[in-house]
PDB file of C-alpha atoms in Angstrom:
ATOM      1  CA  MET A   2      -3.294 -25.311 -13.923  1.00 60.00           C
ATOM      2  CA  MET A   3      -5.126 -22.996 -11.530  1.00 71.00           C
ATOM      3  CA  SER A   4      -6.660 -19.844 -13.001  1.00 82.00           C
ATOM      4  CA  ARG A   5      -5.828 -16.381 -11.688  1.00 84.00           C
ATOM      5  CA  GLY A   6      -9.296 -16.130 -10.147  1.00 86.00           C
ATOM      6  CA  ASN A   7      -8.917 -19.417  -8.258  1.00 91.00           C
ATOM      7  CA  ALA A   8      -5.400 -18.521  -7.090  1.00 94.00           C
ATOM      8  CA  LEU A   9      -6.694 -15.175  -5.858  1.00 95.00           C
ATOM      9  CA  GLU A  10      -9.537 -16.901  -4.009  1.00 94.00           C
ATOM     10  CA  VAL A  11      -7.114 -19.251  -2.246  1.00 95.00           C
ATOM     11  CA  LEU A  12      -4.753 -16.399  -1.366  1.00 97.00           C
ATOM     12  CA  ILE A  13      -7.576 -14.339   0.129  1.00 97.00           C
ATOM     13  CA  ALA A  14      -8.790 -17.357   2.120  1.00 96.00           C
ATOM     14  CA  GLY A  15      -5.275 -17.849   3.454  1.00 96.00           C
ATOM     15  CA  LEU A  16      -4.977 -14.186   4.448  1.00 97.00           C
ATOM     16  CA  ARG A  17      -8.198 -14.676   6.380  1.00 96.00           C
ATOM     17  CA  GLY A  18      -6.697 -17.711   8.136  1.00 94.00           C
ATOM     18  CA  SER A  19      -8.586 -20.413   6.230  1.00 92.00           C
ATOM     19  CA  PRO A  20      -6.459 -22.637   3.958  1.00 88.00           C
ATOM     20  CA  THR A  21      -8.168 -24.270   0.984  1.00 85.00           C
ATOM     21  CA  ASP A  22      -7.810 -27.964   0.166  1.00 80.00           C
ATOM     22  CA  ARG A  23      -6.300 -29.109  -3.142  1.00 80.00           C
ATOM     23  CA  ALA A  24      -4.913 -25.744  -4.130  1.00 87.00           C
ATOM     24  CA  ASP A  25      -2.312 -25.197  -6.820  1.00 92.00           C
ATOM     25  CA  TRP A  26       0.159 -23.720  -4.381  1.00 94.00           C
ATOM     26  CA  GLN A  27       2.668 -22.858  -7.075  1.00 94.00           C
ATOM     27  CA  ALA A  28       0.131 -20.469  -8.617  1.00 94.00           C
ATOM     28  CA  VAL A  29      -0.939 -19.138  -5.214  1.00 96.00           C
ATOM     29  CA  ILE A  30       2.644 -18.472  -4.133  1.00 96.00           C
ATOM     30  CA  ALA A  31       3.405 -16.775  -7.441  1.00 96.00           C
ATOM     31  CA  LEU A  32       0.469 -14.421  -6.856  1.00 96.00           C
ATOM     32  CA  ALA A  33       1.459 -13.861  -3.206  1.00 97.00           C
ATOM     33  CA  ASN A  34       5.003 -13.005  -4.290  1.00 97.00           C
ATOM     34  CA  HIS A  35       3.733 -10.627  -6.971  1.00 95.00           C
ATOM     35  CA  THR A  36       1.498  -8.779  -4.513  1.00 96.00           C
ATOM     36  CA  LEU A  37       4.133  -8.773  -1.709  1.00 96.00           C
ATOM     37  CA  LEU A  38       1.821 -10.739   0.578  1.00 97.00           C
ATOM     38  CA  THR A  39       3.826 -13.941   1.114  1.00 98.00           C
ATOM     39  CA  PRO A  40       4.945 -13.115   4.697  1.00 98.00           C
ATOM     40  CA  ASP A  41       1.404 -12.019   5.591  1.00 97.00           C
ATOM     41  CA  LEU A  42       0.045 -15.276   4.189  1.00 97.00           C
ATOM     42  CA  PHE A  43       2.321 -17.278   6.486  1.00 97.00           C
ATOM     43  CA  SER A  44       1.614 -15.175   9.579  1.00 97.00           C
ATOM     44  CA  SER A  45      -2.168 -15.206   8.998  1.00 96.00           C
ATOM     45  CA  LEU A  46      -2.250 -18.987   8.756  1.00 97.00           C
ATOM     46  CA  ALA A  47       0.119 -19.332  11.730  1.00 96.00           C
ATOM     47  CA  ARG A  48      -2.026 -17.077  13.935  1.00 95.00           C
ATOM     48  CA  ALA A  49      -5.098 -19.100  12.988  1.00 95.00           C
ATOM     49  CA  GLY A  50      -3.324 -22.368  13.842  1.00 96.00           C
ATOM     50  CA  GLN A  51      -3.745 -23.565  10.248  1.00 95.00           C
ATOM     51  CA  ILE A  52      -0.201 -23.421   8.918  1.00 95.00           C
ATOM     52  CA  HIS A  53       0.299 -27.180   9.379  1.00 94.00           C
ATOM     53  CA  GLN A  54      -2.609 -27.856   7.018  1.00 93.00           C
ATOM     54  CA  LEU A  55      -0.345 -26.856   4.118  1.00 94.00           C
ATOM     55  CA  PRO A  56       1.992 -29.266   2.282  1.00 94.00           C
ATOM     56  CA  GLN A  57       5.425 -29.386   3.900  1.00 95.00           C
ATOM     57  CA  ASP A  58       7.303 -27.824   0.983  1.00 96.00           C
ATOM     58  CA  VAL A  59       4.801 -24.954   0.806  1.00 96.00           C
ATOM     59  CA  ARG A  60       4.981 -24.442   4.552  1.00 96.00           C
ATOM     60  CA  GLU A  61       8.781 -24.384   4.512  1.00 97.00           C
ATOM     61  CA  TYR A  62       8.902 -21.894   1.637  1.00 98.00           C
ATOM     62  CA  LEU A  63       6.418 -19.544   3.274  1.00 98.00           C
ATOM     63  CA  ARG A  64       8.321 -19.744   6.549  1.00 98.00           C
ATOM     64  CA  PHE A  65      11.620 -18.998   4.767  1.00 98.00           C
ATOM     65  CA  VAL A  66      10.217 -15.861   3.089  1.00 98.00           C
ATOM     66  CA  HIS A  67       8.532 -14.805   6.321  1.00 98.00           C
ATOM     67  CA  ASP A  68      11.768 -15.162   8.311  1.00 97.00           C
ATOM     68  CA  CYS A  69      13.812 -13.285   5.693  1.00 97.00           C
ATOM     69  CA  ASN A  70      11.279 -10.473   5.729  1.00 97.00           C
ATOM     70  CA  ARG A  71      11.348 -10.435   9.520  1.00 96.00           C
ATOM     71  CA  GLU A  72      15.109  -9.892   9.518  1.00 96.00           C
ATOM     72  CA  ARG A  73      14.730  -7.098   6.971  1.00 96.00           C
ATOM     73  CA  ASN A  74      11.988  -5.443   9.014  1.00 96.00           C
ATOM     74  CA  LEU A  75      14.191  -5.577  12.108  1.00 95.00           C
ATOM     75  CA  ARG A  76      16.870  -3.716  10.167  1.00 96.00           C
ATOM     76  CA  LEU A  77      14.301  -1.221   8.884  1.00 96.00           C
ATOM     77  CA  ARG A  78      13.064  -0.602  12.424  1.00 96.00           C
ATOM     78  CA  SER A  79      16.592   0.080  13.655  1.00 95.00           C
ATOM     79  CA  GLN A  80      17.117   2.423  10.698  1.00 97.00           C
ATOM     80  CA  LEU A  81      13.848   4.216  11.471  1.00 97.00           C
ATOM     81  CA  ARG A  82      14.661   4.642  15.152  1.00 97.00           C
ATOM     82  CA  GLU A  83      18.099   6.052  14.285  1.00 97.00           C
ATOM     83  CA  ALA A  84      16.565   8.601  11.916  1.00 97.00           C
ATOM     84  CA  VAL A  85      13.868   9.613  14.426  1.00 98.00           C
ATOM     85  CA  ALA A  86      16.495  10.033  17.176  1.00 98.00           C
ATOM     86  CA  ALA A  87      18.577  12.318  14.944  1.00 97.00           C
ATOM     87  CA  LEU A  88      15.523  14.425  14.076  1.00 98.00           C
ATOM     88  CA  ASN A  89      14.437  14.616  17.714  1.00 98.00           C
ATOM     89  CA  ARG A  90      17.869  15.949  18.703  1.00 97.00           C
ATOM     90  CA  SER A  91      17.108  18.896  16.398  1.00 96.00           C
ATOM     91  CA  ASP A  92      13.676  19.220  18.049  1.00 96.00           C
ATOM     92  CA  ILE A  93      11.934  17.834  14.958  1.00 97.00           C
ATOM     93  CA  VAL A  94       9.095  15.366  15.581  1.00 97.00           C
ATOM     94  CA  PRO A  95       8.444  13.514  12.308  1.00 97.00           C
ATOM     95  CA  LEU A  96       5.078  12.265  11.137  1.00 97.00           C
ATOM     96  CA  LEU A  97       5.277   8.558  10.309  1.00 96.00           C
ATOM     97  CA  LEU A  98       3.487   7.271   7.211  1.00 94.00           C
ATOM     98  CA  LYS A  99       2.439   3.899   5.778  1.00 91.00           C
ATOM     99  CA  GLY A 100       4.718   0.996   6.710  1.00 92.00           C
ATOM    100  CA  ALA A 101       6.832   3.051   9.113  1.00 96.00           C
ATOM    101  CA  ILE A 102       3.897   3.195  11.556  1.00 95.00           C
ATOM    102  CA  PRO A 103       3.624  -0.530  12.455  1.00 94.00           C
ATOM    103  CA  LEU A 104       7.413  -0.814  12.502  1.00 95.00           C
ATOM    104  CA  PHE A 105       7.649   1.896  15.159  1.00 96.00           C
ATOM    105  CA  LEU A 106       4.592   0.884  17.201  1.00 94.00           C
ATOM    106  CA  SER A 107       5.205  -2.865  17.341  1.00 90.00           C
ATOM    107  CA  PRO A 108       6.452  -4.182  20.734  1.00 86.00           C
ATOM    108  CA  ALA A 109      10.158  -4.867  21.137  1.00 78.00           C
ATOM    109  CA  GLY A 110       9.716  -8.643  20.930  1.00 80.00           C
ATOM    110  CA  GLN A 111       7.487  -8.516  17.870  1.00 87.00           C
ATOM    111  CA  ILE A 112       7.830  -7.316  14.321  1.00 93.00           C
ATOM    112  CA  PRO A 113       5.066  -6.857  11.717  1.00 94.00           C
ATOM    113  CA  SER A 114       4.970  -9.332   8.850  1.00 95.00           C
ATOM    114  CA  ARG A 115       4.077  -6.646   6.304  1.00 95.00           C
ATOM    115  CA  MET A 116       6.608  -6.240   3.503  1.00 94.00           C
ATOM    116  CA  THR A 117       7.763  -2.619   3.563  1.00 92.00           C
ATOM    117  CA  SER A 118       9.582  -1.178   0.568  1.00 87.00           C
ATOM    118  CA  ASP A 119      10.919   1.970   2.248  1.00 92.00           C
ATOM    119  CA  LEU A 120      10.453   4.315   5.194  1.00 96.00           C
ATOM    120  CA  ASP A 121       8.177   7.340   4.755  1.00 95.00           C
ATOM    121  CA  LEU A 122       8.525  10.337   7.066  1.00 96.00           C
ATOM    122  CA  ALA A 123       6.970  13.788   6.881  1.00 96.00           C
ATOM    123  CA  VAL A 124       7.963  17.042   8.559  1.00 96.00           C
ATOM    124  CA  GLU A 125       6.584  20.547   8.604  1.00 95.00           C
ATOM    125  CA  PRO A 126       7.566  22.608   5.521  1.00 94.00           C
ATOM    126  CA  ALA A 127       9.649  24.973   7.668  1.00 95.00           C
ATOM    127  CA  GLU A 128      11.573  21.969   9.065  1.00 96.00           C
ATOM    128  CA  GLU A 129      12.399  20.271   5.780  1.00 95.00           C
ATOM    129  CA  ALA A 130      15.842  21.825   5.274  1.00 95.00           C
ATOM    130  CA  ALA A 131      16.925  21.086   8.856  1.00 97.00           C
ATOM    131  CA  ALA A 132      15.555  17.555   8.662  1.00 97.00           C
ATOM    132  CA  ARG A 133      17.444  16.890   5.448  1.00 96.00           C
ATOM    133  CA  THR A 134      20.637  18.152   7.078  1.00 96.00           C
ATOM    134  CA  CYS A 135      20.118  15.743   9.999  1.00 96.00           C
ATOM    135  CA  LEU A 136      19.778  12.812   7.620  1.00 96.00           C
ATOM    136  CA  GLU A 137      22.768  13.864   5.557  1.00 96.00           C
ATOM    137  CA  GLU A 138      24.842  13.917   8.753  1.00 96.00           C
ATOM    138  CA  LEU A 139      23.860  10.267   9.214  1.00 96.00           C
ATOM    139  CA  GLY A 140      25.255   9.502   5.761  1.00 96.00           C
ATOM    140  CA  TYR A 141      22.084   9.646   3.675  1.00 96.00           C
ATOM    141  CA  VAL A 142      22.383  10.848   0.091  1.00 95.00           C
ATOM    142  CA  ASP A 143      19.744  11.504  -2.547  1.00 93.00           C
ATOM    143  CA  VAL A 144      19.055   8.580  -4.869  1.00 90.00           C
ATOM    144  CA  ALA A 145      19.293   9.451  -8.542  1.00 80.00           C
ATOM    145  CA  ALA A 146      16.091   8.947 -10.565  1.00 72.00           C
ATOM    146  CA  ALA A 147      14.131   8.083  -7.417  1.00 71.00           C
ATOM    147  CA  ARG A 148      12.381   9.880  -4.606  1.00 79.00           C
ATOM    148  CA  GLY A 149      14.254   9.242  -1.404  1.00 91.00           C
ATOM    149  CA  MET A 150      17.559   9.115   0.399  1.00 95.00           C
ATOM    150  CA  ALA A 151      19.659   6.036   1.047  1.00 95.00           C
ATOM    151  CA  ARG A 152      22.833   4.597   2.520  1.00 95.00           C
ATOM    152  CA  GLN A 153      24.661   1.557   1.238  1.00 93.00           C
ATOM    153  CA  GLN A 154      24.355  -0.405   4.492  1.00 93.00           C
ATOM    154  CA  ASP A 155      20.576  -0.027   4.904  1.00 94.00           C
ATOM    155  CA  ALA A 156      17.749  -2.365   4.001  1.00 93.00           C
ATOM    156  CA  GLY A 157      15.656   0.316   2.329  1.00 93.00           C
ATOM    157  CA  MET A 158      15.392   3.939   1.280  1.00 95.00           C
ATOM    158  CA  LEU A 159      14.059   6.733   3.439  1.00 96.00           C
ATOM    159  CA  GLU A 160      11.642   9.174   1.839  1.00 95.00           C
ATOM    160  CA  LEU A 161      11.318  12.579   3.448  1.00 94.00           C
ATOM    161  CA  ARG A 162       8.337  14.729   2.503  1.00 92.00           C
ATOM    162  CA  THR A 163       6.445  17.695   3.890  1.00 93.00           C
ATOM    163  CA  SER A 164       3.231  17.175   5.837  1.00 89.00           C
ATOM    164  CA  ARG A 165      -0.084  18.596   4.721  1.00 81.00           C
ATOM    165  CA  ALA A 166      -3.337  19.254   6.530  1.00 74.00           C
ATOM    166  CA  ASN A 167      -6.042  16.768   5.532  1.00 71.00           C
ATOM    167  CA  GLY A 168      -9.107  17.993   7.393  1.00 66.00           C
ATOM    168  CA  PHE A 169      -9.128  15.155   9.925  1.00 72.00           C
ATOM    169  CA  ALA A 170      -8.115  15.249  13.577  1.00 79.00           C
ATOM    170  CA  PRO A 171      -4.477  16.203  14.148  1.00 89.00           C
ATOM    171  CA  PRO A 172      -1.945  13.391  14.483  1.00 93.00           C
ATOM    172  CA  LYS A 173      -1.239  11.916  17.888  1.00 94.00           C
ATOM    173  CA  LEU A 174       2.091  12.498  19.613  1.00 97.00           C
ATOM    174  CA  VAL A 175       3.590   9.142  20.604  1.00 96.00           C
ATOM    175  CA  ARG A 176       6.571   8.714  22.925  1.00 96.00           C
ATOM    176  CA  ARG A 177       8.375   5.397  22.966  1.00 93.00           C
ATOM    177  CA  ASP A 178      11.813   4.533  24.364  1.00 91.00           C
ATOM    178  CA  GLY A 179      12.775   8.190  24.504  1.00 95.00           C
ATOM    179  CA  LEU A 180      11.709   8.877  20.905  1.00 97.00           C
ATOM    180  CA  ARG A 181       8.928  11.200  19.769  1.00 97.00           C
ATOM    181  CA  VAL A 182       6.873  10.760  16.609  1.00 98.00           C
ATOM    182  CA  LYS A 183       3.465  11.793  15.327  1.00 97.00           C
ATOM    183  CA  ILE A 184       1.019   9.113  14.179  1.00 96.00           C
ATOM    184  CA  PRO A 185      -1.884  10.030  11.851  1.00 93.00           C
ATOM    185  CA  THR A 186      -5.408   9.084  12.825  1.00 91.00           C
ATOM    186  CA  ALA A 187      -6.840   5.879  11.393  1.00 91.00           C
ATOM    187  CA  GLN A 188      -9.027   7.888   9.003  1.00 91.00           C
ATOM    188  CA  SER A 189      -6.036   9.872   7.775  1.00 91.00           C
ATOM    189  CA  ARG A 190      -4.077   6.679   7.156  1.00 92.00           C
ATOM    190  CA  ALA A 191      -6.984   5.109   5.308  1.00 93.00           C
ATOM    191  CA  MET A 192      -7.482   8.205   3.175  1.00 92.00           C
ATOM    192  CA  HIS A 193      -3.764   8.380   2.376  1.00 89.00           C
ATOM    193  CA  TRP A 194      -3.723   4.808   1.029  1.00 91.00           C
ATOM    194  CA  MET A 195      -6.908   5.293  -0.970  1.00 94.00           C
ATOM    195  CA  VAL A 196      -5.939   8.599  -2.564  1.00 91.00           C
ATOM    196  CA  HIS A 197      -2.432   7.334  -3.353  1.00 90.00           C
ATOM    197  CA  ASP A 198      -3.612   4.165  -5.114  1.00 92.00           C
ATOM    198  CA  LEU A 199      -6.899   5.172  -6.682  1.00 92.00           C
ATOM    199  CA  LEU A 200      -6.209   8.759  -7.725  1.00 89.00           C
ATOM    200  CA  LYS A 201      -2.475   9.427  -7.711  1.00 87.00           C
ATOM    201  CA  GLU A 202      -1.564   6.106  -9.370  1.00 87.00           C
ATOM    202  CA  GLY A 203      -4.838   5.948 -11.278  1.00 89.00           C
ATOM    203  CA  ASP A 204      -6.054   2.540 -10.113  1.00 91.00           C
ATOM    204  CA  TYR A 205      -9.647   3.768 -10.200  1.00 92.00           C
ATOM    205  CA  TRP A 206      -9.464   4.491 -13.940  1.00 89.00           C
ATOM    206  CA  ARG A 207      -7.019   1.717 -14.799  1.00 89.00           C
ATOM    207  CA  GLY A 208      -9.042  -1.011 -13.078  1.00 90.00           C
ATOM    208  CA  ARG A 209      -6.161  -2.171 -10.890  1.00 91.00           C
ATOM    209  CA  ILE A 210      -6.076  -3.330  -7.268  1.00 95.00           C
ATOM    210  CA  ASP A 211      -3.132  -3.037  -4.893  1.00 95.00           C
ATOM    211  CA  LEU A 212      -4.008  -6.102  -2.847  1.00 96.00           C
ATOM    212  CA  ARG A 213      -1.356  -5.400  -0.206  1.00 95.00           C
ATOM    213  CA  HIS A 214      -2.773  -1.954   0.498  1.00 95.00           C
ATOM    214  CA  LEU A 215      -6.305  -3.351   0.446  1.00 96.00           C
ATOM    215  CA  HIS A 216      -5.194  -5.878   3.064  1.00 96.00           C
ATOM    216  CA  ASP A 217      -3.639  -3.015   5.056  1.00 95.00           C
ATOM    217  CA  LEU A 218      -6.964  -1.176   4.988  1.00 95.00           C
ATOM    218  CA  ALA A 219      -8.890  -4.262   6.073  1.00 94.00           C
ATOM    219  CA  ARG A 220      -6.556  -4.803   9.025  1.00 93.00           C
ATOM    220  CA  LEU A 221      -6.757  -1.118   9.910  1.00 93.00           C
ATOM    221  CA  ALA A 222     -10.547  -1.405   9.952  1.00 91.00           C
ATOM    222  CA  GLU A 223     -10.274  -4.374  12.330  1.00 88.00           C
ATOM    223  CA  SER A 224      -7.859  -2.732  14.771  1.00 83.00           C
ATOM    224  CA  ASP A 225      -9.053   0.887  14.727  1.00 81.00           C
ATOM    225  CA  ASP A 226     -12.431   2.559  14.731  1.00 77.00           C
ATOM    226  CA  VAL A 227     -12.497   3.970  11.208  1.00 87.00           C
ATOM    227  CA  ASP A 228     -15.601   6.028  10.547  1.00 87.00           C
ATOM    228  CA  TRP A 229     -16.117   5.307   6.846  1.00 90.00           C
ATOM    229  CA  THR A 230     -19.242   7.465   6.686  1.00 88.00           C
ATOM    230  CA  SER A 231     -17.348  10.485   7.998  1.00 87.00           C
ATOM    231  CA  LEU A 232     -14.533   9.763   5.574  1.00 88.00           C
ATOM    232  CA  GLN A 233     -17.011   9.698   2.693  1.00 87.00           C
ATOM    233  CA  ARG A 234     -18.515  13.024   3.765  1.00 86.00           C
ATOM    234  CA  SER A 235     -15.072  14.635   3.764  1.00 87.00           C
ATOM    235  CA  ILE A 236     -14.808  14.127  -0.018  1.00 88.00           C
ATOM    236  CA  SER A 237     -16.529  16.830  -2.056  1.00 85.00           C
ATOM    237  CA  ASP A 238     -15.338  15.800  -5.524  1.00 89.00           C
ATOM    238  CA  GLY A 239     -17.716  13.340  -7.186  1.00 89.00           C
ATOM    239  CA  THR A 240     -15.029  11.281  -8.950  1.00 89.00           C
ATOM    240  CA  ALA A 241     -12.961  10.971  -5.776  1.00 92.00           C
ATOM    241  CA  ARG A 242     -16.047   9.902  -3.830  1.00 93.00           C
ATOM    242  CA  ASN A 243     -16.787   7.218  -6.418  1.00 94.00           C
ATOM    243  CA  ALA A 244     -13.190   6.020  -6.171  1.00 94.00           C
ATOM    244  CA  ILE A 245     -13.321   5.771  -2.374  1.00 95.00           C
ATOM    245  CA  ASP A 246     -16.612   3.854  -2.483  1.00 95.00           C
ATOM    246  CA  THR A 247     -15.179   1.510  -5.111  1.00 96.00           C
ATOM    247  CA  GLN A 248     -12.268   0.709  -2.791  1.00 96.00           C
ATOM    248  CA  LEU A 249     -14.621   0.123   0.120  1.00 96.00           C
ATOM    249  CA  LEU A 250     -16.624  -2.315  -1.981  1.00 96.00           C
ATOM    250  CA  ALA A 251     -13.407  -4.186  -2.804  1.00 96.00           C
ATOM    251  CA  MET A 252     -12.558  -4.412   0.910  1.00 96.00           C
ATOM    252  CA  HIS A 253     -15.968  -5.861   1.629  1.00 96.00           C
ATOM    253  CA  HIS A 254     -15.739  -8.247  -1.347  1.00 96.00           C
ATOM    254  CA  PHE A 255     -12.357  -9.708  -0.426  1.00 96.00           C
ATOM    255  CA  PHE A 256     -12.102  -9.361   3.354  1.00 96.00           C
ATOM    256  CA  GLY A 257     -15.678  -8.944   4.563  1.00 94.00           C
ATOM    257  CA  THR A 258     -15.055  -5.449   5.944  1.00 93.00           C
ATOM    258  CA  ARG A 259     -18.210  -3.753   7.198  1.00 92.00           C
ATOM    259  CA  ILE A 260     -18.881  -0.677   5.085  1.00 92.00           C
ATOM    260  CA  PRO A 261     -21.755   1.818   4.733  1.00 91.00           C
ATOM    261  CA  ALA A 262     -24.638   0.492   2.646  1.00 88.00           C
ATOM    262  CA  LYS A 263     -24.576   3.668   0.534  1.00 87.00           C
ATOM    263  CA  CYS A 264     -21.303   2.573  -1.105  1.00 88.00           C
ATOM    264  CA  ALA A 265     -23.117   0.430  -3.658  1.00 87.00           C
ATOM    265  CA  GLN A 266     -25.953   2.794  -4.511  1.00 88.00           C
ATOM    266  CA  ARG A 267     -24.386   4.598  -7.472  1.00 92.00           C
ATOM    267  CA  ARG A 268     -24.195   2.787 -10.806  1.00 94.00           C
ATOM    268  CA  MET A 269     -20.722   4.085 -11.600  1.00 94.00           C
ATOM    269  CA  VAL A 270     -19.367   2.659  -8.355  1.00 95.00           C
ATOM    270  CA  ARG A 271     -20.950  -0.735  -9.043  1.00 95.00           C
ATOM    271  CA  PHE A 272     -19.542  -0.746 -12.579  1.00 94.00           C
ATOM    272  CA  GLN A 273     -16.036   0.221 -11.486  1.00 94.00           C
ATOM    273  CA  HIS A 274     -16.111  -2.434  -8.773  1.00 95.00           C
ATOM    274  CA  TRP A 275     -17.212  -5.084 -11.285  1.00 94.00           C
ATOM    275  CA  ARG A 276     -14.520  -3.980 -13.734  1.00 93.00           C
ATOM    276  CA  ARG A 277     -11.736  -4.214 -11.156  1.00 93.00           C
ATOM    277  CA  ILE A 278     -12.833  -7.633  -9.916  1.00 94.00           C
ATOM    278  CA  PHE A 279     -13.327  -8.942 -13.452  1.00 93.00           C
ATOM    279  CA  THR A 280      -9.893  -7.841 -14.698  1.00 91.00           C
ATOM    280  CA  ALA A 281      -8.221  -9.140 -11.517  1.00 91.00           C
ATOM    281  CA  THR A 282      -9.772 -12.607 -11.868  1.00 91.00           C
ATOM    282  CA  HIS A 283      -9.738 -12.759 -15.709  1.00 88.00           C
ATOM    283  CA  PRO A 284      -6.556 -10.903 -16.727  1.00 85.00           C
ATOM    284  CA  VAL A 285      -6.563 -12.167 -20.328  1.00 83.00           C
ATOM    285  CA  VAL A 286     -10.243 -11.639 -21.162  1.00 85.00           C
ATOM    286  CA  GLY A 287     -10.277  -8.381 -19.203  1.00 83.00           C
ATOM    287  CA  ALA A 288      -7.168  -6.989 -20.937  1.00 83.00           C
ATOM    288  CA  PRO A 289      -9.137  -4.709 -23.330  1.00 85.00           C
ATOM    289  CA  LEU A 290     -10.941  -3.104 -20.386  1.00 82.00           C
ATOM    290  CA  ARG A 291      -7.653  -2.449 -18.610  1.00 81.00           C
ATOM    291  CA  LEU A 292      -5.946  -1.165 -21.761  1.00 83.00           C
ATOM    292  CA  ALA A 293      -8.737   1.327 -22.381  1.00 84.00           C
ATOM    293  CA  GLY A 294      -8.500   2.586 -18.802  1.00 82.00           C
ATOM    294  CA  ASN A 295      -4.702   2.804 -19.010  1.00 82.00           C
ATOM    295  CA  LEU A 296      -4.805   4.878 -22.171  1.00 81.00           C
ATOM    296  CA  MET A 297      -7.409   7.265 -20.811  1.00 75.00           C
ATOM    297  CA  TRP A 298      -5.637   7.805 -17.523  1.00 80.00           C
ATOM    298  CA  GLY A 299      -2.101   7.933 -18.939  1.00 76.00           C
ATOM    299  CA  THR A 300      -2.969  10.493 -21.609  1.00 73.00           C
ATOM    300  CA  TRP A 301      -4.893  12.684 -19.173  1.00 66.00           C
ATOM    301  CA  ARG A 302      -2.243  12.592 -16.460  1.00 71.00           C
ATOM    302  CA  PHE A 303       0.855  13.244 -18.494  1.00 67.00           C
ATOM    303  CA  SER A 304      -0.677  15.813 -20.814  1.00 61.00           C
ATOM    304  CA  ARG A 305      -1.435  17.937 -17.740  1.00 59.00           C
ATOM    305  CA  VAL A 306       1.256  17.156 -15.209  1.00 58.00           C
ATOM    306  CA  TYR A 307       4.306  17.034 -17.426  1.00 50.00           C
ATOM    307  CA  GLY A 308       3.204  18.832 -20.579  1.00 47.00           C
ATOM    308  CA  LEU A 309       4.523  18.329 -24.086  1.00 43.00           C
ATOM    309  CA  ALA A 310       5.767  21.883 -24.209  1.00 44.00           C
ATOM    310  CA  ARG A 311       8.057  21.434 -21.234  1.00 51.00           C
ATOM    311  CA  ARG A 312       9.301  17.885 -21.727  1.00 51.00           C
ATOM    312  CA  GLY A 313       8.910  17.208 -25.424  1.00 55.00           C
ATOM    313  CA  PRO A 314       6.936  14.447 -27.204  1.00 56.00           C
ATOM    314  CA  SER A 315       9.630  11.758 -26.778  1.00 57.00           C
ATOM    315  CA  ASP A 316       9.652  12.192 -23.003  1.00 54.00           C
ATOM    316  CA  PHE A 317       5.846  12.255 -22.989  1.00 52.00           C
ATOM    317  CA  LEU A 318       5.647   8.903 -24.803  1.00 58.00           C
ATOM    318  CA  ARG A 319       8.391   7.364 -22.670  1.00 57.00           C
ATOM    319  CA  ARG A 320       6.585   8.259 -19.449  1.00 54.00           C
ATOM    320  CA  ILE A 321       3.285   6.898 -20.732  1.00 55.00           C
ATOM    321  CA  ALA A 322       4.915   3.618 -21.768  1.00 57.00           C
ATOM    322  CA  ARG A 323       6.708   3.257 -18.433  1.00 55.00           C
ATOM    323  CA  THR A 324       3.495   3.833 -16.511  1.00 54.00           C
ATOM    324  CA  LEU A 325       1.186   1.705 -18.619  1.00 55.00           C
ATOM    325  CA  PHE A 326       3.381  -1.350 -19.006  1.00 56.00           C
ATOM    326  CA  ASN A 327       4.979  -1.561 -15.589  1.00 55.00           C
ATOM    327  CA  PRO A 328       2.624  -3.859 -13.616  1.00 55.00           C
ATOM    328  CA  ARG A 329       4.494  -3.438 -10.313  1.00 64.00           C
ATOM    329  CA  THR A 330       2.562  -5.241  -7.549  1.00 77.00           C
ATOM    330  CA  LYS A 331      -0.968  -4.621  -8.817  1.00 85.00           C
ATOM    331  CA  ILE A 332      -3.521  -7.165  -9.974  1.00 88.00           C
TER     332      ILE A 332
END
């Protein structure tokens, strides 16, 4: 049976277009499914002309998942375009975020292989009420116990949020097929992913890696001119800077992304990088390290954000348990 570390190594090689001989594909596929990277694995190997190096049953399974995801992404793109058109009619130009960006920008005959859970749009604070009304007129309703709006016939939820200034260059206005959207700069997109995973979800303290988002960052670095040094300088908080450098080291470790040499200079960054890689490749032996990080982060976050006085101790414990023991798509 292939270890987690070996399965991860084979998956990364496949995402880089280089299949590995004599792999335990059952373990590799299980990891690809867990990290939502199965369609990307197929498309990476297909683009590299290496897909036929895989066993036939593996190749057929990867193609099946890839094709199913393609159909879903086509539906998501139609849903996105409908929502943007409705907002534009009210003179609202939404800011696209995360997976909505490649869905909108991809040519008509192509569709990205990335698995997208939902559609993220942002509008100016003064436009939020009008934007919500536009979506409600399309049949969207708020989803109970979740952030977002949905309709029964759609492939995914739509999350509407307000935009915030981030200190980088303003987003670019993009016109396509009569629709108008704003696209964040590459640095803004990179910062959004990093802050969301490492700080908001606590991956920096918890020793987790969202491999799908790390792959997104690596591809962004290949296709756009991301100035990592400038991004580092924009962070004044020491902990946040350590977290960003730790993520950059992970990108270099897994995907060979070129990063500033200064990323590895601080001992804390090197330790956090080692801890994340160790727990990702040795989940059983590394469990105590992850548990300690989970407890520290969970207690800190919920004692401040939710507060025992407002929610009560039972709610406090329930939220900690839900956060700590829900692995989601992380490794």
